[in-house]
Tab-separated table of C-alpha atoms in Angstrom:
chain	number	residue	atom	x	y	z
A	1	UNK	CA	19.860	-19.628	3.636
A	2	UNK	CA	18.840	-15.747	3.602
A	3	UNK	CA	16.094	-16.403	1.210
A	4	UNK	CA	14.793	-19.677	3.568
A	5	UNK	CA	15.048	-17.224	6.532
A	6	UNK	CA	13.228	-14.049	4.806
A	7	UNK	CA	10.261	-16.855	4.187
A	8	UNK	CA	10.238	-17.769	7.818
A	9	UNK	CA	10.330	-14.305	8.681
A	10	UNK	CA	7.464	-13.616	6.624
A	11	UNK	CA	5.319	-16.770	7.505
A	12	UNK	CA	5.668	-15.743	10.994
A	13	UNK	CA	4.415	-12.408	10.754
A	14	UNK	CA	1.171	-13.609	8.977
A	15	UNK	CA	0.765	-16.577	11.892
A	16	UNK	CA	1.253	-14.676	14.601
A	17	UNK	CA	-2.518	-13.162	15.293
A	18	UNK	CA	-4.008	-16.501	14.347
A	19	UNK	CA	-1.585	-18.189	16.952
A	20	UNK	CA	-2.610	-15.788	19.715
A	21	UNK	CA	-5.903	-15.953	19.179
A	22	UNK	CA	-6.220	-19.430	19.898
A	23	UNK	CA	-4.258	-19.093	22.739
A	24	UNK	CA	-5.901	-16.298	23.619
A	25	UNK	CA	-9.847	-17.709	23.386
A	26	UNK	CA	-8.052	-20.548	24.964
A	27	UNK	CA	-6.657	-19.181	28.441
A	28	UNK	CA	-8.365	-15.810	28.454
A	29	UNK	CA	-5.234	-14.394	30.126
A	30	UNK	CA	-3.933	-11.933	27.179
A	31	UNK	CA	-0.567	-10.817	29.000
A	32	UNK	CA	0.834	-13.758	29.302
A	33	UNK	CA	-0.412	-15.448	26.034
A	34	UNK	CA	1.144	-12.428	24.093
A	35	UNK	CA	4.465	-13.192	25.829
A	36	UNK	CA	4.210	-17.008	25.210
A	37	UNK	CA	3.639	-16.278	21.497
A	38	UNK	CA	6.874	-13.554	21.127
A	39	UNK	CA	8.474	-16.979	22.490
A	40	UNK	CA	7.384	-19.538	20.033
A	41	UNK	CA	7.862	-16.972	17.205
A	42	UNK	CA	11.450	-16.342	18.564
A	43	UNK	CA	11.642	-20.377	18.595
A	44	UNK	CA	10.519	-20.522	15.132
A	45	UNK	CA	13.019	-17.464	13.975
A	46	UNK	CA	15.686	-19.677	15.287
A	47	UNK	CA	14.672	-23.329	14.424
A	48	UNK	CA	12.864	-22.649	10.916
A	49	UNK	CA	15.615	-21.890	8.977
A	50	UNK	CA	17.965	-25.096	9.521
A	51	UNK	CA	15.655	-27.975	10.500
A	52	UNK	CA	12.442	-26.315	7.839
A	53	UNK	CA	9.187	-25.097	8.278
A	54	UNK	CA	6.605	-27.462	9.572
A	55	UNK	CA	4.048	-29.102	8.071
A	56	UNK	CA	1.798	-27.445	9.843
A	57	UNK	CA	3.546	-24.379	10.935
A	58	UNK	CA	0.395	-22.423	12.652
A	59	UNK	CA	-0.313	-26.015	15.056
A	60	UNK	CA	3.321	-25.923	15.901
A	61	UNK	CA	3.620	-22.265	17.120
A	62	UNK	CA	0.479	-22.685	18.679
A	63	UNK	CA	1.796	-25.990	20.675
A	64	UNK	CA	4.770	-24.014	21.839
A	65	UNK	CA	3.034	-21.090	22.574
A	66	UNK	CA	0.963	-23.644	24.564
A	67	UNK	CA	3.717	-25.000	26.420
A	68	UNK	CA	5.254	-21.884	27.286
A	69	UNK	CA	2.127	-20.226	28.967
A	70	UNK	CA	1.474	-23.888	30.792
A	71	UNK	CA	5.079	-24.134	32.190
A	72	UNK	CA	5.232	-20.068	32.920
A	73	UNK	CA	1.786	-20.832	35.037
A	74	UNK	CA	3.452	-23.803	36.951
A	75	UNK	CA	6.238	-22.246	37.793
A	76	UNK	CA	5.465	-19.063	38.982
A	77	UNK	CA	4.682	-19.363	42.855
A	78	UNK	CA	3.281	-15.413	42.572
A	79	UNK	CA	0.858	-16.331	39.807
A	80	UNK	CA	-1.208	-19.707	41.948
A	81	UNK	CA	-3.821	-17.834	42.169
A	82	UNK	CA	-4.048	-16.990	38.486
A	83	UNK	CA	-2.893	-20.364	37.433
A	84	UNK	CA	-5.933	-22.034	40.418
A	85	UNK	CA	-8.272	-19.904	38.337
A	86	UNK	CA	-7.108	-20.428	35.048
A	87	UNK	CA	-6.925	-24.514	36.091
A	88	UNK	CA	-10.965	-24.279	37.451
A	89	UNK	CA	-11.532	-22.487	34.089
A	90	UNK	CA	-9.959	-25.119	31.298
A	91	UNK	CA	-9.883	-28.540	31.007
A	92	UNK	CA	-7.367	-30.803	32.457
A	93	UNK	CA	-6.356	-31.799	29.004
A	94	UNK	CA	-5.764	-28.063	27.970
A	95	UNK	CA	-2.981	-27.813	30.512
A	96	UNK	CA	-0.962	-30.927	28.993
A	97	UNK	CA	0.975	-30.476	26.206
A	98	UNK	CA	-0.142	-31.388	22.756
A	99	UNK	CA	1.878	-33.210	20.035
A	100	UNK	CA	3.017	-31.026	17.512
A	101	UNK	CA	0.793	-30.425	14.833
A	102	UNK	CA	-2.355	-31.486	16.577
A	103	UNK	CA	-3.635	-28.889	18.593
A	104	UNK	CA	-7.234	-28.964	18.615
A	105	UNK	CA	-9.190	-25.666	16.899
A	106	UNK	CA	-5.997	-24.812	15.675
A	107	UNK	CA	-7.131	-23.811	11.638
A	108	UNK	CA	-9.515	-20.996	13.355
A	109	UNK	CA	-8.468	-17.923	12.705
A	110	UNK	CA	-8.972	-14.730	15.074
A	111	UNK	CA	-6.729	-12.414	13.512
A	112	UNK	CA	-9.740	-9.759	12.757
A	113	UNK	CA	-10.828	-10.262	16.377
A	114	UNK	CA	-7.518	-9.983	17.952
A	115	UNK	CA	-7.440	-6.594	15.599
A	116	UNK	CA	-10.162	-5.321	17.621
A	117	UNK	CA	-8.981	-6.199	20.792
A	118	UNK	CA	-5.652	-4.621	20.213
A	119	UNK	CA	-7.885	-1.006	19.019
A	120	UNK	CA	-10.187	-1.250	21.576
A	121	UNK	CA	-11.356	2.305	22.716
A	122	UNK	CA	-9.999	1.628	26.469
A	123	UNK	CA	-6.338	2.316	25.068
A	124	UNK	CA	-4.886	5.142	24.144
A	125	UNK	CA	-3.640	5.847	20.458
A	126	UNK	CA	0.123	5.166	21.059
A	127	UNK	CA	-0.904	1.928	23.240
A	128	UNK	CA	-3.437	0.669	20.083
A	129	UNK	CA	-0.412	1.194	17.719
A	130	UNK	CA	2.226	-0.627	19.895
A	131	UNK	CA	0.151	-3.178	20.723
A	132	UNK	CA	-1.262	-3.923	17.112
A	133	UNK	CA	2.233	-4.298	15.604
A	134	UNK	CA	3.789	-6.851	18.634
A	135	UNK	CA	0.388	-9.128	18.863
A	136	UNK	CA	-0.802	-8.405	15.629
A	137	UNK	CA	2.098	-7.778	13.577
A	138	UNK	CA	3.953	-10.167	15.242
A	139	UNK	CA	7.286	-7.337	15.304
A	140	UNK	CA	9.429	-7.316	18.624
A	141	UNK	CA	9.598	-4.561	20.891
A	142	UNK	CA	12.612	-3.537	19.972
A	143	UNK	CA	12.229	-3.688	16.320
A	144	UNK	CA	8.345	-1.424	16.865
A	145	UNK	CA	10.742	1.154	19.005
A	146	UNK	CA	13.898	1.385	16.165
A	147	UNK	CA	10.691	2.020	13.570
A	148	UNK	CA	9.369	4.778	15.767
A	149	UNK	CA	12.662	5.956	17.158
A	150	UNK	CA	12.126	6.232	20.560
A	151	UNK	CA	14.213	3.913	23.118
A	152	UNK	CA	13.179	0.347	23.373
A	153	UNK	CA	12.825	0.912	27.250
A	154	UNK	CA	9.913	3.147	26.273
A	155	UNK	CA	8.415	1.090	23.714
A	156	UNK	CA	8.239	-1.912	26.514
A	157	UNK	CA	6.327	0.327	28.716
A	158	UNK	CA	3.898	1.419	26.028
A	159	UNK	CA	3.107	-2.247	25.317
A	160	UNK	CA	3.012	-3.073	29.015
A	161	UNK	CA	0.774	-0.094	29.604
A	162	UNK	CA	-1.422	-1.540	27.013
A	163	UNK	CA	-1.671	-5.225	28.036
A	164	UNK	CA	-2.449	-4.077	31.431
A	165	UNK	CA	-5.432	-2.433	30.291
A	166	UNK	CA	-6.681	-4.877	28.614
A	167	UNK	CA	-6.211	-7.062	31.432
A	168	UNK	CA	-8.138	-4.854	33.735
A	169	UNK	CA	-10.514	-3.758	31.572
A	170	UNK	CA	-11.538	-7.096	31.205
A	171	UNK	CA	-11.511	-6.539	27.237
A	172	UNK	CA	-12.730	-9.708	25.738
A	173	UNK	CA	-11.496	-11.696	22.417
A	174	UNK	CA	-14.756	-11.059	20.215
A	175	UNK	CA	-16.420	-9.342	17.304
A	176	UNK	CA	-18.467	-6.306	18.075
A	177	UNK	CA	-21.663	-6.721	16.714
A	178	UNK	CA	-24.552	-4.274	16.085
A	179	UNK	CA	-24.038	-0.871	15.805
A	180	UNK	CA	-20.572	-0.902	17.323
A	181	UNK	CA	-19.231	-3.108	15.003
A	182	UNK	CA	-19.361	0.021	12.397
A	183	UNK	CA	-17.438	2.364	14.649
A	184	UNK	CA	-14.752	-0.159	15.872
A	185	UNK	CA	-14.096	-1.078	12.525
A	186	UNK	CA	-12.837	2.739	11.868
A	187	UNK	CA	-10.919	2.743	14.761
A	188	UNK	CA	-8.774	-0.300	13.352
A	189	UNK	CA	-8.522	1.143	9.878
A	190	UNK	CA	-7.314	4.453	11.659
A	191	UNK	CA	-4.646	2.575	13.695
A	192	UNK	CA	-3.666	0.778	10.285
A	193	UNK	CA	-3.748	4.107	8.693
A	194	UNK	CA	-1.428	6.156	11.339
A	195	UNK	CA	1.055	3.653	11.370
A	196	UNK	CA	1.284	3.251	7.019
A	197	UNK	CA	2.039	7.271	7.725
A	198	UNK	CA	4.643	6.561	10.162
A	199	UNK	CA	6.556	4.688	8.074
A	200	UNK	CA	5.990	6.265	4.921
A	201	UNK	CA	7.269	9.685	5.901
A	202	UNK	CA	8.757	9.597	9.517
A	203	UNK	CA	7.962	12.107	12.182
A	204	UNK	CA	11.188	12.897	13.704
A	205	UNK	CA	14.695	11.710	13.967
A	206	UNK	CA	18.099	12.494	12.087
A	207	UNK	CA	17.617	9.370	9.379
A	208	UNK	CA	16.164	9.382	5.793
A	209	UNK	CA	12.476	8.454	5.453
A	210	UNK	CA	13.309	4.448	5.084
A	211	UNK	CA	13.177	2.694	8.095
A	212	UNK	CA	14.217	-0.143	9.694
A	213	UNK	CA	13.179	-3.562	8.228
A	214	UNK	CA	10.206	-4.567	8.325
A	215	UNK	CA	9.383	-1.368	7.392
A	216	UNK	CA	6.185	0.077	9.220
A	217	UNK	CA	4.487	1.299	5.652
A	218	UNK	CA	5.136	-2.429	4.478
A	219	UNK	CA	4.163	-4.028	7.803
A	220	UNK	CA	0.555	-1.786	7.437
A	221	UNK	CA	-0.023	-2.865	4.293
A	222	UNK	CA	0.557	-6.305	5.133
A	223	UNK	CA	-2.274	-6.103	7.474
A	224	UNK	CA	-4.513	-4.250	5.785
A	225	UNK	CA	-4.371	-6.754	3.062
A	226	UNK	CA	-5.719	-9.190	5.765
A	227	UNK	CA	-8.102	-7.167	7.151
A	228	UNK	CA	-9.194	-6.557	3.970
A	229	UNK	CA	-9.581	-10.188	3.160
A	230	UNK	CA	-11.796	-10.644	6.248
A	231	UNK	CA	-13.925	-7.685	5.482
A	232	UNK	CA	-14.244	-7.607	1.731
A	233	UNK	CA	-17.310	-6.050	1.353
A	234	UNK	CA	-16.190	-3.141	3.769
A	235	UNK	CA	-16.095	-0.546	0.962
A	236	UNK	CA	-13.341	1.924	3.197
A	237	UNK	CA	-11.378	-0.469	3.787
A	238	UNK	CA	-10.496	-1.604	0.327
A	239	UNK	CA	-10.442	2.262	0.007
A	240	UNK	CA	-7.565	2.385	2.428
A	241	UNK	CA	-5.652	-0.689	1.101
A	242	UNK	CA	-5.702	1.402	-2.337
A	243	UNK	CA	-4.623	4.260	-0.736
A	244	UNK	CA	-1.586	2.904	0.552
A	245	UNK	CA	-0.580	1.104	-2.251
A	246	UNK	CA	-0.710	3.919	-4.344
A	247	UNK	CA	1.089	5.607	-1.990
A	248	UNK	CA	3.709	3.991	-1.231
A	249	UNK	CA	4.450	3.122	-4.787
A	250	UNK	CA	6.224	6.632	-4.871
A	251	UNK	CA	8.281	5.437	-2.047
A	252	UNK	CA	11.602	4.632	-4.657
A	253	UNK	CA	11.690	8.065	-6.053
A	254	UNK	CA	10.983	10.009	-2.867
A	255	UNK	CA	14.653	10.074	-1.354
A	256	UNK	CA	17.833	11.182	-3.545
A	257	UNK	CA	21.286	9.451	-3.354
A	258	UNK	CA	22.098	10.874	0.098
A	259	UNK	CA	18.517	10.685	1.488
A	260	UNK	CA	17.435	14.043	0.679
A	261	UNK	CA	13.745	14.541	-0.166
A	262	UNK	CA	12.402	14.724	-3.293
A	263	UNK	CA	9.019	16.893	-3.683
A	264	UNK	CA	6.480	15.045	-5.969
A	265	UNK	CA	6.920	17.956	-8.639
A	266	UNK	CA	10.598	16.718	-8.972
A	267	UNK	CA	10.002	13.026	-8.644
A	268	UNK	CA	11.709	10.242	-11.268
A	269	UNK	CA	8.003	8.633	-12.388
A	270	UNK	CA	9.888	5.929	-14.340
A	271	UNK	CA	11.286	4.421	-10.687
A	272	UNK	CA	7.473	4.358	-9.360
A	273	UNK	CA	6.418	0.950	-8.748
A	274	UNK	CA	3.719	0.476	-11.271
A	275	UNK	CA	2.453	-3.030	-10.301
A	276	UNK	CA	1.767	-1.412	-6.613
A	277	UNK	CA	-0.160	1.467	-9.094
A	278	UNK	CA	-1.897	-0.865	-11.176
A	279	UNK	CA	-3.231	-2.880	-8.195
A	280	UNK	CA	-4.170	0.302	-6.580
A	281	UNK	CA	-6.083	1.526	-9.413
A	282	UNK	CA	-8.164	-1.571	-9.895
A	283	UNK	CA	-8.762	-1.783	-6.627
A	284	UNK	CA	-10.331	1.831	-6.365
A	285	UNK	CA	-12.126	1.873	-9.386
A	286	UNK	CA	-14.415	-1.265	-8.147
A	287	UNK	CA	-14.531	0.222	-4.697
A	288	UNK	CA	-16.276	3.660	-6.161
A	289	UNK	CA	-19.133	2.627	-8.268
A	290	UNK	CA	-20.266	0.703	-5.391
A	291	UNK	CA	-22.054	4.258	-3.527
A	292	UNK	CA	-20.502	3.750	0.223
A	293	UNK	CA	-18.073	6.759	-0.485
A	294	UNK	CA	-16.191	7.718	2.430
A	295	UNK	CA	-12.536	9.643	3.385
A	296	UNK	CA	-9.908	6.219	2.431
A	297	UNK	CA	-12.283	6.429	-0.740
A	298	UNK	CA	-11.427	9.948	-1.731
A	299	UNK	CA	-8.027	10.172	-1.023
A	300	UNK	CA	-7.325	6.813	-2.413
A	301	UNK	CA	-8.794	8.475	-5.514
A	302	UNK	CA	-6.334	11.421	-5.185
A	303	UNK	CA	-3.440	9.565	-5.306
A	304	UNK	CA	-4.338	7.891	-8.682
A	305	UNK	CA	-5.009	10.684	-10.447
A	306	UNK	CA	-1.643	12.190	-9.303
A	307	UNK	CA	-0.172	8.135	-10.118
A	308	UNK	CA	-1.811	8.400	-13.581
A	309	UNK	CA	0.003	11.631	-14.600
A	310	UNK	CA	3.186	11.462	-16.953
A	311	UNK	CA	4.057	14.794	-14.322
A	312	UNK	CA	2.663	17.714	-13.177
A	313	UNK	CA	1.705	19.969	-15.783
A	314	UNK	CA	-0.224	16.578	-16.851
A	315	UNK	CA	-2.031	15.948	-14.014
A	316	UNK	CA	-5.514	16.343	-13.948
A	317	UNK	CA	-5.862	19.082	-11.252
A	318	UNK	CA	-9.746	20.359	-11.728
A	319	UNK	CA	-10.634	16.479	-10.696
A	320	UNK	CA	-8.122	16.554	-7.824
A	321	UNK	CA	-9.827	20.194	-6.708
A	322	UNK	CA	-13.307	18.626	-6.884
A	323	UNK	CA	-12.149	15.436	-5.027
A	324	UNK	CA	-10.600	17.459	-2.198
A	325	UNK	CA	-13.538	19.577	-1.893
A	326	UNK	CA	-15.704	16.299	-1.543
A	327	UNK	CA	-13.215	15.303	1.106
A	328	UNK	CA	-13.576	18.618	2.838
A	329	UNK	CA	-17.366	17.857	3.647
A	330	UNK	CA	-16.896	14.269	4.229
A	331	UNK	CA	-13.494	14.426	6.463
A	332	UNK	CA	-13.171	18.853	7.205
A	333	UNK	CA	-9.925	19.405	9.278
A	334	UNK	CA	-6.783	21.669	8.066
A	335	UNK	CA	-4.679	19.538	6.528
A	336	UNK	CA	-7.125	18.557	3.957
A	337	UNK	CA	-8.006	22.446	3.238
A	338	UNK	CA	-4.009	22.913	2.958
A	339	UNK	CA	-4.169	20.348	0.330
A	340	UNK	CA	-6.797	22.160	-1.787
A	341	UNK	CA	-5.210	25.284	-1.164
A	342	UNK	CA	-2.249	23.944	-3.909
A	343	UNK	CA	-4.897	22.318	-5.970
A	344	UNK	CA	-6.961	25.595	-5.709
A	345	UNK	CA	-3.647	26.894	-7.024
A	346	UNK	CA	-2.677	25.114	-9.550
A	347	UNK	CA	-6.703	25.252	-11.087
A	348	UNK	CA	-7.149	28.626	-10.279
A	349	UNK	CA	-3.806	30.472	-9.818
A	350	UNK	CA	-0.855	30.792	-6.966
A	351	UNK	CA	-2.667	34.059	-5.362
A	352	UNK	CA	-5.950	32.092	-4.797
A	353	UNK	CA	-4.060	29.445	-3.021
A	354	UNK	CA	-2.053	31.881	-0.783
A	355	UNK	CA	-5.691	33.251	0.032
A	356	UNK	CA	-6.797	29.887	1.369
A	357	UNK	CA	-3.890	29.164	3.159
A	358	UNK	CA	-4.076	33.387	4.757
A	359	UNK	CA	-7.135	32.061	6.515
A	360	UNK	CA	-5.837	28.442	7.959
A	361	UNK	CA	-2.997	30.929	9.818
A	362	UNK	CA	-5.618	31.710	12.238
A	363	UNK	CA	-6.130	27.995	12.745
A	364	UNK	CA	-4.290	26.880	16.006
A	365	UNK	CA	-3.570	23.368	14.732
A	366	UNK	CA	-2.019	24.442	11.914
A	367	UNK	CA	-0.747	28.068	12.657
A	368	UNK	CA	2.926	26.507	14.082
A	369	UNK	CA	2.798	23.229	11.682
A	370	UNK	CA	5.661	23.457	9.247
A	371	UNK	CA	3.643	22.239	6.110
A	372	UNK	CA	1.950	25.212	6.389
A	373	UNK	CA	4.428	27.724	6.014
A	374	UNK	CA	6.740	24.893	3.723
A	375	UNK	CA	3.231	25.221	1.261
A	376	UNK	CA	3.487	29.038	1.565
A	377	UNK	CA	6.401	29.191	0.277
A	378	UNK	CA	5.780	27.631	-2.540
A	379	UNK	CA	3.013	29.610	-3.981
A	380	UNK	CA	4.919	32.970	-2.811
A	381	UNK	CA	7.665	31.365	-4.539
A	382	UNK	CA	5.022	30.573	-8.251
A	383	UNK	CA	3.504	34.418	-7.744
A	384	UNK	CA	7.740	35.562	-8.023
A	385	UNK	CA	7.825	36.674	-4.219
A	386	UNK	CA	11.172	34.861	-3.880
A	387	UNK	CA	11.795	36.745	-1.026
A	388	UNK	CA	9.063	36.172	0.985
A	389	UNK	CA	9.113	32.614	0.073
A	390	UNK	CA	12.835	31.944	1.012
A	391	UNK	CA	11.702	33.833	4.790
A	392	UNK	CA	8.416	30.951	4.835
A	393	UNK	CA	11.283	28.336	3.721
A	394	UNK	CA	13.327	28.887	6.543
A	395	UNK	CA	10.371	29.342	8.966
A	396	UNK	CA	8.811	25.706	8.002
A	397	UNK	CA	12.813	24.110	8.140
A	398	UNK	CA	12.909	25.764	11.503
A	399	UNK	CA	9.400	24.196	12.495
A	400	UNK	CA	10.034	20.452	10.833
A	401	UNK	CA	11.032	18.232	13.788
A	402	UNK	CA	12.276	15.579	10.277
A	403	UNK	CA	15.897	16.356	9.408
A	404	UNK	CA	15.882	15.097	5.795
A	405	UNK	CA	13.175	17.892	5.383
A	406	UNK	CA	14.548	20.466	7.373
A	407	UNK	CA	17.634	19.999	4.976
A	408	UNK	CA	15.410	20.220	2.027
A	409	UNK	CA	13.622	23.492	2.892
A	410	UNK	CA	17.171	25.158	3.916
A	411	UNK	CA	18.232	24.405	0.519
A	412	UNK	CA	15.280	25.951	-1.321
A	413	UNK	CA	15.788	29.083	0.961
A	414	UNK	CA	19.421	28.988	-0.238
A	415	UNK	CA	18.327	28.268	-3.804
A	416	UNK	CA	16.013	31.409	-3.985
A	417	UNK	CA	18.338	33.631	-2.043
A	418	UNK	CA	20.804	32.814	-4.564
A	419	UNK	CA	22.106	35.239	-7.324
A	420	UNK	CA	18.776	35.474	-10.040
């Protein structure tokens, strides 16, 4: 029965942006269409695993997503207005219910559509997250808030914030065309993108980096799969599927026994998941030849050369330094000139990466960050400085806002200011 009900779980999750998509080009009313599909999927999640999936499981969530919105409209006395409007708008045959399983239009799928709608520029970055995993990703409220760790009371605001502005903005369901289409398709990938890095190493909280099921990382992939199979030609975005992939295929070796972080350097290679690699790899090495380089690209590229790598003193790091520097003029911002700084490093010595990283301290994004002064550390700690590099240990512990890492960093300050 667990194994029936992790299939329904799944199914659901990759049905539940083409259901509300036909609902949505349907009735035009996004709101309440999103709340009639978190009802039919609950339906489903209940139903599915004793009586079995339907035949056609997409026409029957659709149908009672359907009936839902149709009986919420009728009964609502506050809504008339909406529902005279939505009744001058649709047929009279739209507003009775359907058999099961024969809901007209029902095989069209507006799951990249729906993607767009739910990263439209109107909301704001937590709204386009919160929104994409509960219409898109088909995840409840509560399960988006336990993944983010912030109260489910302010995870429900978030996504009502969000569906209110696309209800006054008037945001239709529709592919951007022209020019725009482009620039909206980067804003989805970077939605995609921030939540894979959510889940993959957490920003706050007193837990270890795995989080609740489904897990955020694995729900982001999931989608980017899709949105990759709508866009296959869309050279960053098979970029950014590799990149996550071989990302995540550290995931088993980045956490010890008790939780505790793991620093790549230290890492078990043998419990990397080396399909996740090999898929990765592929993927990357017919996205490159192809000329569209961009920033998913690069990185994506990155990580395989680090995947590749029996360990460190292995890896390849004159091809990682020339890669980063590539990604410096494509993508410049700190965090990527932190990264070369250890590449610069570990290519050209410990005291030519402390140099690089002397001149992102007067950098006001990344003058307080934690990495920073965690990275610092490190190289004081390669050039022998092991006191200096225990003091930048406990600065970056006291600066993490992760627990896991702050433990971590405490215990290399401990480590160093051990007896030699």
């Amino acid at each position: 029965m667990t194994a029936v009900r992790h299939v329904a779980e799944d199914l659901l999750r990759e049905l539940a942006p083409q259901v509300l998509g036909a609902l949505v080009r349907r009735y035009g009313v996004f709101d309440a269409c999103e709340d009639a599909v978190q009802e039919a999927l609950l339906a489903a999640a209940l139903q599915w695993p004793e009586a079995g999936v339907p035949d056609n499981p997409r026409s029957w969530l659709v149908t009672v997503a359907s009936r839902r919105l149709v009986d919420e409209i009728r009964s609502d006395s506050a809504r008339r207005r909406r529902e005279d409007g939505l009744a001058l708008a649709t047929p009279q045959a739209e507003l009775l219910g359907h058999a099961a399983d024969t809901v007209p239009d029902a095989d069209r799928d507006d799951s990249l559509a729906l993607l767009f709608l739910c990263c439209h520029p109107a909301l704001s970055s937590a709204g386009r997250i919160a929104l994409t995993l509960r219409a898109v990703g088909g995840l409840s409220t509560a399960q988006i808030a336990a993944a983010f760790l912030v109260p489910e009371s302010t995870m429900a605001q978030r996504v009502s914030r969000a569906k209110q502005t696309v209800k006054s903005s008037a945001i239709p369901l529709g592919m951007p065309e022209g020019g725009d289409l482009t620039g909206r398709l980067a804003e989805v990938r970077h939605v995609l993108y921030l939540v894979f890095n959510e889940g993959y190493t957490t920003s706050g909280g007193t837990d270890a980096i795995g989080l609740t099921a489904p897990e955020l990382s694995t729900e982001a992939i999931r989608l980017t799969r899709m949105l990759h199979r709508l866009v296959p030609d869309d050279t960053e975005t098979a970029g950014l599927l590799a990149l996550m992939l071989l990302t995540d295929a550290r995931r088993p070796a980045r956490t010890g026994p008790s939780g505790e972080v793991v620093p790549l350097a230290q890492q078990n290679r043998a419990r990397w998941d080396r399909r996740a690699i090999a898929e990765g790899i592929d993927l990357i090495s017919r996205t490159l030849p192809r000329g569209r380089v961009g920033p998913y690209q690069l990185q994506a590229a990155i990580a395989a050369v680090h995947d590749e790598a029996e360990d460190t003193d292995t890896t390849d790091w004159p091809q990682i330094l020339a890669l980063y520097e590539l990604l410096e003029q494509f993508e410049p911002n700190p965090m990527v000139t932190l990264n070369r700084a250890v590449a610069v490093a570990m290519v050209h010595g410990p005291a030519a990466g402390l140099d690089l990283i002397a001149a992102l301290e007067t950098d006001k994004r990344m003058a307080r960050h934690h990495r920073l002064h965690a990275t610092r550390a490190h190289l004081l700690e390669l050039v022998g400085d092991h006191a200096a590099a225990a003091a930048s240990y406990r600065e970056a512990a006291r600066r993490t806002t992760s627990t896991p890492e702050r433990r971590h960093l405490t215990a290399q300050a401990n480590r160093l200011d051990g007896p030699a």
